[in-house]
Amino acid sequence: MSDLFTYLQCKLFGYFAISLLAILLIATAIESLVLNKLLTLPPSTQQQLTELADEASLFIKNNNIKGLAEWEEQQDFTLFILNNDLQSISQREMHPHFIFKLNYLKQLKQPMGDRVRKPLISVPLPPQLTDKLKQEHQGLTLVVQLNPNLHPAQQLSISLWIIRTLVGLAVLLMFTSILSKYLIKPLKHLQSGTQALASGKLDTRIAQHFSTNEPEFYRLATEFDHMAEQVQQSMLNQQRLLRDVSHELRTPLARQVLALHLLEKRLGGSHPKLLSRLAHENTEMSALINTILNFSRLNSAHITLNIKDISANMIRIKALNDIEFEAKAHQTIIWEQPEDELILKTDLGLLSRAIDNVLRNALKYAGEHCTIIITCIKTPAKISFIITDNGPGIDNSELVTVFNPFTRMDDARHSSQGGYGLGLAIVKKSMQLLGGEAIAENLGSGGLKISLSIPQ
């Protein structure tokens, strides 16, 4: 197994190395393709320089060289109108460094370089209109020294980082989709398998979702299936043992009941308390056996549901007819029936047994002076039967385990009041078979609330 995980680590390292290399190569390639475009003057600056060339053309057209010199000095740029010999026609003095940079003139639409300098940009003046001007000022050029704040390299670093970020995100998304196929999808199969197994679906198997091309996950899936098979076999053996023992106990129990009747006739009226005690114990034993058999039957995979349309009022009548007979003098049961008649598509026997078990549980443990309220609530997704009592409730830590088989609470709900810890387990299993759920909560004012919900 350690070799498999070492293989997985190497594969993940390879994925991350390839993704990093791809980001670098793709980002570099894109930068080289768009770098010249990024270093070209923006249209607004090109338009500004072209307008300066047009203004200078007007002075030359009017042969106003003095006005041209004054105009050159008033501009925000350092600029000159040069002839073919690179001499200023306005006779203004040029700085030696400016003269040196004339050897590196840039055209208006040419990239300006990736360093923030003051490049000289050449903008040809429009042809003049008169022959005289053509002869004197043929091939004139506006040479502008670009201000640093207008150099496109000022924004180059921001643009490059945007490119790198977008490329990085795109490559990471691509490799994330690859990793999700290789890692996340198998992990989801494993997660759904563990959830199904935890919910009681012991026949869950997941190896069929994995390929031998993924040895680390395939091995893990086969180990999971082996574990699930062992758990299923163990639970089946336990259920079979409970069922077989319960069936085997019925025969000696029936003989014991017959022996008690014969003993009662032989003894006549003597020892009534002893005979009554033995009869009570027989009844308790018989009830325990029947409960175990019912629970075992619900856990069987061969149970068939009898689903049909049933009114909530029918469930209410059936539940109250049974439970009100068992209620004591100061125990009150209130069923709050909704105004609109509700029709449920469910198994009447399973749902009625679940409600009956919760009500019996409340009568036993909520106290001799208690009120039990049943409320039926309909939502777009489900129909819920909310059963609350004003008893002592149970510890919050025991709310999850209260539905486990053979669970008894240590405080108010203890075994001296009767029961074998299977009533609520039968409730939970019945609701699962109906596609619903059973949830226990403590009320803030005291008492227990159990919600039985089935889907619409």
PDB file of N, CA, C and O in Angstrom, residues 122-174:
ATOM      1  N   SER A 122       9.109  60.344 -35.090  1.00  0.00           N
ATOM      2  CA  SER A 122       9.059  61.070 -36.358  1.00  0.00           C
ATOM      3  C   SER A 122       7.658  61.006 -36.938  1.00  0.00           C
ATOM      4  O   SER A 122       7.094  59.917 -37.112  1.00  0.00           O
ATOM      5  N   VAL A 123       7.104  62.223 -37.225  1.00  0.00           N
ATOM      6  CA  VAL A 123       5.776  62.314 -37.837  1.00  0.00           C
ATOM      7  C   VAL A 123       5.904  63.131 -39.120  1.00  0.00           C
ATOM      8  O   VAL A 123       6.097  64.359 -39.068  1.00  0.00           O
ATOM      9  N   PRO A 124       5.849  62.512 -40.294  1.00  0.00           N
ATOM     10  CA  PRO A 124       5.989  63.261 -41.558  1.00  0.00           C
ATOM     11  C   PRO A 124       4.883  64.303 -41.695  1.00  0.00           C
ATOM     12  O   PRO A 124       3.709  64.039 -41.386  1.00  0.00           O
ATOM     13  N   LEU A 125       5.252  65.492 -42.158  1.00  0.00           N
ATOM     14  CA  LEU A 125       4.262  66.537 -42.382  1.00  0.00           C
ATOM     15  C   LEU A 125       3.554  66.295 -43.707  1.00  0.00           C
ATOM     16  O   LEU A 125       4.139  65.744 -44.648  1.00  0.00           O
ATOM     17  N   PRO A 126       2.319  66.723 -43.826  1.00  0.00           N
ATOM     18  CA  PRO A 126       1.599  66.552 -45.100  1.00  0.00           C
ATOM     19  C   PRO A 126       2.296  67.333 -46.211  1.00  0.00           C
ATOM     20  O   PRO A 126       2.931  68.367 -45.964  1.00  0.00           O
ATOM     21  N   PRO A 127       2.197  66.903 -47.470  1.00  0.00           N
ATOM     22  CA  PRO A 127       2.807  67.631 -48.599  1.00  0.00           C
ATOM     23  C   PRO A 127       2.230  69.045 -48.696  1.00  0.00           C
ATOM     24  O   PRO A 127       1.048  69.276 -48.421  1.00  0.00           O
ATOM     25  N   GLN A 128       3.100  70.025 -49.053  1.00  0.00           N
ATOM     26  CA  GLN A 128       2.652  71.414 -49.150  1.00  0.00           C
ATOM     27  C   GLN A 128       1.936  71.674 -50.484  1.00  0.00           C
ATOM     28  O   GLN A 128       2.037  70.881 -51.427  1.00  0.00           O
ATOM     29  N   LEU A 129       1.248  72.788 -50.568  1.00  0.00           N
ATOM     30  CA  LEU A 129       0.334  73.012 -51.686  1.00  0.00           C
ATOM     31  C   LEU A 129       0.946  73.809 -52.833  1.00  0.00           C
ATOM     32  O   LEU A 129       0.478  73.729 -53.957  1.00  0.00           O
ATOM     33  N   THR A 130       1.994  74.600 -52.565  1.00  0.00           N
ATOM     34  CA  THR A 130       2.566  75.434 -53.620  1.00  0.00           C
ATOM     35  C   THR A 130       3.910  74.892 -54.065  1.00  0.00           C
ATOM     36  O   THR A 130       4.616  74.249 -53.288  1.00  0.00           O
ATOM     37  N   ASP A 131       4.219  75.159 -55.295  1.00  0.00           N
ATOM     38  CA  ASP A 131       5.494  74.656 -55.817  1.00  0.00           C
ATOM     39  C   ASP A 131       6.667  75.263 -55.068  1.00  0.00           C
ATOM     40  O   ASP A 131       7.682  74.606 -54.835  1.00  0.00           O
ATOM     41  N   LYS A 132       6.545  76.550 -54.696  1.00  0.00           N
ATOM     42  CA  LYS A 132       7.622  77.210 -53.977  1.00  0.00           C
ATOM     43  C   LYS A 132       7.903  76.517 -52.652  1.00  0.00           C
ATOM     44  O   LYS A 132       9.044  76.228 -52.293  1.00  0.00           O
ATOM     45  N   LEU A 133       6.846  76.211 -51.941  1.00  0.00           N
ATOM     46  CA  LEU A 133       7.014  75.540 -50.647  1.00  0.00           C
ATOM     47  C   LEU A 133       7.538  74.138 -50.842  1.00  0.00           C
ATOM     48  O   LEU A 133       8.299  73.615 -50.033  1.00  0.00           O
ATOM     49  N   LYS A 134       7.125  73.489 -51.902  1.00  0.00           N
ATOM     50  CA  LYS A 134       7.614  72.136 -52.168  1.00  0.00           C
ATOM     51  C   LYS A 134       9.122  72.136 -52.355  1.00  0.00           C
ATOM     52  O   LYS A 134       9.821  71.237 -51.918  1.00  0.00           O
ATOM     53  N   GLN A 135       9.601  73.171 -53.060  1.00  0.00           N
ATOM     54  CA  GLN A 135      11.033  73.222 -53.323  1.00  0.00           C
ATOM     55  C   GLN A 135      11.823  73.546 -52.063  1.00  0.00           C
ATOM     56  O   GLN A 135      12.886  72.982 -51.824  1.00  0.00           O
ATOM     57  N   GLU A 136      11.296  74.466 -51.254  1.00  0.00           N
ATOM     58  CA  GLU A 136      12.040  74.899 -50.085  1.00  0.00           C
ATOM     59  C   GLU A 136      11.905  73.939 -48.906  1.00  0.00           C
ATOM     60  O   GLU A 136      12.849  73.766 -48.130  1.00  0.00           O
ATOM     61  N   HIS A 137      10.744  73.369 -48.734  1.00  0.00           N
ATOM     62  CA  HIS A 137      10.481  72.565 -47.538  1.00  0.00           C
ATOM     63  C   HIS A 137       9.949  71.183 -47.921  1.00  0.00           C
ATOM     64  O   HIS A 137       8.890  70.746 -47.480  1.00  0.00           O
ATOM     65  N   GLN A 138      10.637  70.535 -48.784  1.00  0.00           N
ATOM     66  CA  GLN A 138      10.207  69.201 -49.210  1.00  0.00           C
ATOM     67  C   GLN A 138      10.702  68.169 -48.187  1.00  0.00           C
ATOM     68  O   GLN A 138      11.849  68.226 -47.727  1.00  0.00           O
ATOM     69  N   GLY A 139       9.829  67.208 -47.825  1.00  0.00           N
ATOM     70  CA  GLY A 139      10.190  66.122 -46.905  1.00  0.00           C
ATOM     71  C   GLY A 139      10.396  66.572 -45.480  1.00  0.00           C
ATOM     72  O   GLY A 139      11.284  66.071 -44.781  1.00  0.00           O
ATOM     73  N   LEU A 140       9.601  67.536 -45.020  1.00  0.00           N
ATOM     74  CA  LEU A 140       9.704  67.998 -43.629  1.00  0.00           C
ATOM     75  C   LEU A 140       9.099  66.967 -42.678  1.00  0.00           C
ATOM     76  O   LEU A 140       8.142  66.270 -43.015  1.00  0.00           O
ATOM     77  N   THR A 141       9.692  66.938 -41.474  1.00  0.00           N
ATOM     78  CA  THR A 141       9.264  65.953 -40.474  1.00  0.00           C
ATOM     79  C   THR A 141       9.144  66.622 -39.115  1.00  0.00           C
ATOM     80  O   THR A 141      10.032  67.415 -38.732  1.00  0.00           O
ATOM     81  N   LEU A 142       8.046  66.312 -38.432  1.00  0.00           N
ATOM     82  CA  LEU A 142       7.899  66.741 -37.037  1.00  0.00           C
ATOM     83  C   LEU A 142       8.571  65.687 -36.157  1.00  0.00           C
ATOM     84  O   LEU A 142       8.204  64.500 -36.198  1.00  0.00           O
ATOM     85  N   VAL A 143       9.576  66.108 -35.379  1.00  0.00           N
ATOM     86  CA  VAL A 143      10.270  65.208 -34.456  1.00  0.00           C
ATOM     87  C   VAL A 143       9.889  65.609 -33.031  1.00  0.00           C
ATOM     88  O   VAL A 143      10.179  66.745 -32.607  1.00  0.00           O
ATOM     89  N   VAL A 144       9.241  64.687 -32.313  1.00  0.00           N
ATOM     90  CA  VAL A 144       8.719  64.952 -30.972  1.00  0.00           C
ATOM     91  C   VAL A 144       9.435  64.048 -29.983  1.00  0.00           C
ATOM     92  O   VAL A 144       9.584  62.844 -30.212  1.00  0.00           O
ATOM     93  N   GLN A 145       9.897  64.664 -28.899  1.00  0.00           N
ATOM     94  CA  GLN A 145      10.447  63.858 -27.797  1.00  0.00           C
ATOM     95  C   GLN A 145       9.297  63.493 -26.851  1.00  0.00           C
ATOM     96  O   GLN A 145       8.697  64.374 -26.241  1.00  0.00           O
ATOM     97  N   LEU A 146       8.985  62.190 -26.771  1.00  0.00           N
ATOM     98  CA  LEU A 146       7.815  61.744 -26.012  1.00  0.00           C
ATOM     99  C   LEU A 146       8.032  61.918 -24.519  1.00  0.00           C
ATOM    100  O   LEU A 146       9.101  61.579 -23.983  1.00  0.00           O
ATOM    101  N   ASN A 147       7.036  62.460 -23.844  1.00  0.00           N
ATOM    102  CA  ASN A 147       7.112  62.606 -22.392  1.00  0.00           C
ATOM    103  C   ASN A 147       7.037  61.230 -21.709  1.00  0.00           C
ATOM    104  O   ASN A 147       6.314  60.331 -22.165  1.00  0.00           O
ATOM    105  N   PRO A 148       7.771  61.033 -20.598  1.00  0.00           N
ATOM    106  CA  PRO A 148       7.815  59.706 -19.953  1.00  0.00           C
ATOM    107  C   PRO A 148       6.444  59.181 -19.534  1.00  0.00           C
ATOM    108  O   PRO A 148       6.183  57.983 -19.607  1.00  0.00           O
ATOM    109  N   ASN A 149       5.564  60.095 -19.109  1.00  0.00           N
ATOM    110  CA  ASN A 149       4.257  59.634 -18.626  1.00  0.00           C
ATOM    111  C   ASN A 149       3.377  59.082 -19.747  1.00  0.00           C
ATOM    112  O   ASN A 149       2.386  58.402 -19.499  1.00  0.00           O
ATOM    113  N   LEU A 150       3.755  59.378 -21.026  1.00  0.00           N
ATOM    114  CA  LEU A 150       2.976  58.864 -22.154  1.00  0.00           C
ATOM    115  C   LEU A 150       3.579  57.605 -22.761  1.00  0.00           C
ATOM    116  O   LEU A 150       3.004  57.024 -23.680  1.00  0.00           O
ATOM    117  N   HIS A 151       4.722  57.181 -22.232  1.00  0.00           N
ATOM    118  CA  HIS A 151       5.376  55.993 -22.776  1.00  0.00           C
ATOM    119  C   HIS A 151       4.542  54.749 -22.420  1.00  0.00           C
ATOM    120  O   HIS A 151       4.152  54.565 -21.266  1.00  0.00           O
ATOM    121  N   PRO A 152       4.218  53.883 -23.385  1.00  0.00           N
ATOM    122  CA  PRO A 152       3.372  52.706 -23.109  1.00  0.00           C
ATOM    123  C   PRO A 152       4.003  51.713 -22.131  1.00  0.00           C
ATOM    124  O   PRO A 152       3.300  50.901 -21.527  1.00  0.00           O
ATOM    125  N   ALA A 153       5.344  51.779 -21.956  1.00  0.00           N
ATOM    126  CA  ALA A 153       5.983  50.867 -21.005  1.00  0.00           C
ATOM    127  C   ALA A 153       5.578  51.162 -19.567  1.00  0.00           C
ATOM    128  O   ALA A 153       5.780  50.331 -18.677  1.00  0.00           O
ATOM    129  N   GLN A 154       5.011  52.376 -19.333  1.00  0.00           N
ATOM    130  CA  GLN A 154       4.537  52.705 -17.992  1.00  0.00           C
ATOM    131  C   GLN A 154       3.488  51.698 -17.513  1.00  0.00           C
ATOM    132  O   GLN A 154       3.425  51.345 -16.335  1.00  0.00           O
ATOM    133  N   GLN A 155       2.639  51.240 -18.430  1.00  0.00           N
ATOM    134  CA  GLN A 155       1.568  50.292 -18.079  1.00  0.00           C
ATOM    135  C   GLN A 155       1.928  48.852 -18.433  1.00  0.00           C
ATOM    136  O   GLN A 155       1.092  47.958 -18.316  1.00  0.00           O
ATOM    137  N   LEU A 156       3.175  48.644 -18.878  1.00  0.00           N
ATOM    138  CA  LEU A 156       3.544  47.315 -19.349  1.00  0.00           C
ATOM    139  C   LEU A 156       3.498  46.273 -18.243  1.00  0.00           C
ATOM    140  O   LEU A 156       2.983  45.167 -18.436  1.00  0.00           O
ATOM    141  N   SER A 157       4.043  46.608 -17.078  1.00  0.00           N
ATOM    142  CA  SER A 157       4.084  45.613 -15.989  1.00  0.00           C
ATOM    143  C   SER A 157       2.683  45.186 -15.577  1.00  0.00           C
ATOM    144  O   SER A 157       2.435  44.006 -15.314  1.00  0.00           O
ATOM    145  N   ILE A 158       1.750  46.140 -15.543  1.00  0.00           N
ATOM    146  CA  ILE A 158       0.363  45.799 -15.187  1.00  0.00           C
ATOM    147  C   ILE A 158      -0.230  44.855 -16.228  1.00  0.00           C
ATOM    148  O   ILE A 158      -0.862  43.840 -15.898  1.00  0.00           O
ATOM    149  N   SER A 159       0.001  45.179 -17.504  1.00  0.00           N
ATOM    150  CA  SER A 159      -0.533  44.336 -18.576  1.00  0.00           C
ATOM    151  C   SER A 159       0.049  42.929 -18.532  1.00  0.00           C
ATOM    152  O   SER A 159      -0.659  41.934 -18.718  1.00  0.00           O
ATOM    153  N   LEU A 160       1.375  42.856 -18.291  1.00  0.00           N
ATOM    154  CA  LEU A 160       2.015  41.533 -18.234  1.00  0.00           C
ATOM    155  C   LEU A 160       1.492  40.714 -17.067  1.00  0.00           C
ATOM    156  O   LEU A 160       1.286  39.501 -17.188  1.00  0.00           O
ATOM    157  N   TRP A 161       1.278  41.347 -15.918  1.00  0.00           N
ATOM    158  CA  TRP A 161       0.747  40.617 -14.765  1.00  0.00           C
ATOM    159  C   TRP A 161      -0.684  40.155 -15.017  1.00  0.00           C
ATOM    160  O   TRP A 161      -1.087  39.076 -14.568  1.00  0.00           O
ATOM    161  N   ILE A 162      -1.450  40.971 -15.741  1.00  0.00           N
ATOM    162  CA  ILE A 162      -2.813  40.541 -16.095  1.00  0.00           C
ATOM    163  C   ILE A 162      -2.752  39.311 -16.998  1.00  0.00           C
ATOM    164  O   ILE A 162      -3.497  38.332 -16.804  1.00  0.00           O
ATOM    165  N   ILE A 163      -1.833  39.339 -17.982  1.00  0.00           N
ATOM    166  CA  ILE A 163      -1.677  38.189 -18.879  1.00  0.00           C
ATOM    167  C   ILE A 163      -1.275  36.951 -18.090  1.00  0.00           C
ATOM    168  O   ILE A 163      -1.841  35.863 -18.256  1.00  0.00           O
ATOM    169  N   ARG A 164      -0.279  37.092 -17.210  1.00  0.00           N
ATOM    170  CA  ARG A 164       0.196  35.952 -16.425  1.00  0.00           C
ATOM    171  C   ARG A 164      -0.898  35.405 -15.517  1.00  0.00           C
ATOM    172  O   ARG A 164      -1.039  34.188 -15.358  1.00  0.00           O
ATOM    173  N   THR A 165      -1.676  36.319 -14.927  1.00  0.00           N
ATOM    174  CA  THR A 165      -2.759  35.872 -14.039  1.00  0.00           C
ATOM    175  C   THR A 165      -3.815  35.099 -14.815  1.00  0.00           C
ATOM    176  O   THR A 165      -4.260  34.027 -14.380  1.00  0.00           O
ATOM    177  N   LEU A 166      -4.218  35.639 -15.981  1.00  0.00           N
ATOM    178  CA  LEU A 166      -5.243  34.970 -16.778  1.00  0.00           C
ATOM    179  C   LEU A 166      -4.745  33.615 -17.284  1.00  0.00           C
ATOM    180  O   LEU A 166      -5.481  32.622 -17.266  1.00  0.00           O
ATOM    181  N   VAL A 167      -3.490  33.585 -17.739  1.00  0.00           N
ATOM    182  CA  VAL A 167      -2.923  32.311 -18.200  1.00  0.00           C
ATOM    183  C   VAL A 167      -2.848  31.312 -17.055  1.00  0.00           C
ATOM    184  O   VAL A 167      -3.184  30.129 -17.209  1.00  0.00           O
ATOM    185  N   GLY A 168      -2.390  31.794 -15.877  1.00  0.00           N
ATOM    186  CA  GLY A 168      -2.305  30.907 -14.722  1.00  0.00           C
ATOM    187  C   GLY A 168      -3.659  30.327 -14.341  1.00  0.00           C
ATOM    188  O   GLY A 168      -3.779  29.126 -14.083  1.00  0.00           O
ATOM    189  N   LEU A 169      -4.684  31.189 -14.327  1.00  0.00           N
ATOM    190  CA  LEU A 169      -6.029  30.711 -13.991  1.00  0.00           C
ATOM    191  C   LEU A 169      -6.531  29.701 -15.014  1.00  0.00           C
ATOM    192  O   LEU A 169      -7.126  28.671 -14.654  1.00  0.00           O
ATOM    193  N   ALA A 170      -6.292  29.983 -16.304  1.00  0.00           N
ATOM    194  CA  ALA A 170      -6.763  29.069 -17.353  1.00  0.00           C
ATOM    195  C   ALA A 170      -6.080  27.708 -17.247  1.00  0.00           C
ATOM    196  O   ALA A 170      -6.732  26.661 -17.329  1.00  0.00           O
ATOM    197  N   VAL A 171      -4.752  27.728 -17.046  1.00  0.00           N
ATOM    198  CA  VAL A 171      -4.023  26.454 -16.938  1.00  0.00           C
ATOM    199  C   VAL A 171      -4.434  25.702 -15.677  1.00  0.00           C
ATOM    200  O   VAL A 171      -4.616  24.480 -15.698  1.00  0.00           O
ATOM    201  N   LEU A 172      -4.593  26.436 -14.569  1.00  0.00           N
ATOM    202  CA  LEU A 172      -5.005  25.779 -13.325  1.00  0.00           C
ATOM    203  C   LEU A 172      -6.395  25.172 -13.444  1.00  0.00           C
ATOM    204  O   LEU A 172      -6.658  24.082 -12.925  1.00  0.00           O
ATOM    205  N   LEU A 173      -7.302  25.871 -14.132  1.00  0.00           N
ATOM    206  CA  LEU A 173      -8.636  25.313 -14.343  1.00  0.00           C
ATOM    207  C   LEU A 173      -8.567  24.039 -15.179  1.00  0.00           C
ATOM    208  O   LEU A 173      -9.276  23.060 -14.910  1.00  0.00           O
ATOM    209  N   MET A 174      -7.719  24.045 -16.190  1.00  0.00           N
ATOM    210  CA  MET A 174      -7.578  22.856 -17.032  1.00  0.00           C
ATOM    211  C   MET A 174      -7.038  21.679 -16.220  1.00  0.00           C
ATOM    212  O   MET A 174      -7.587  20.571 -16.266  1.00  0.00           O
TER     213      MET A 174
END
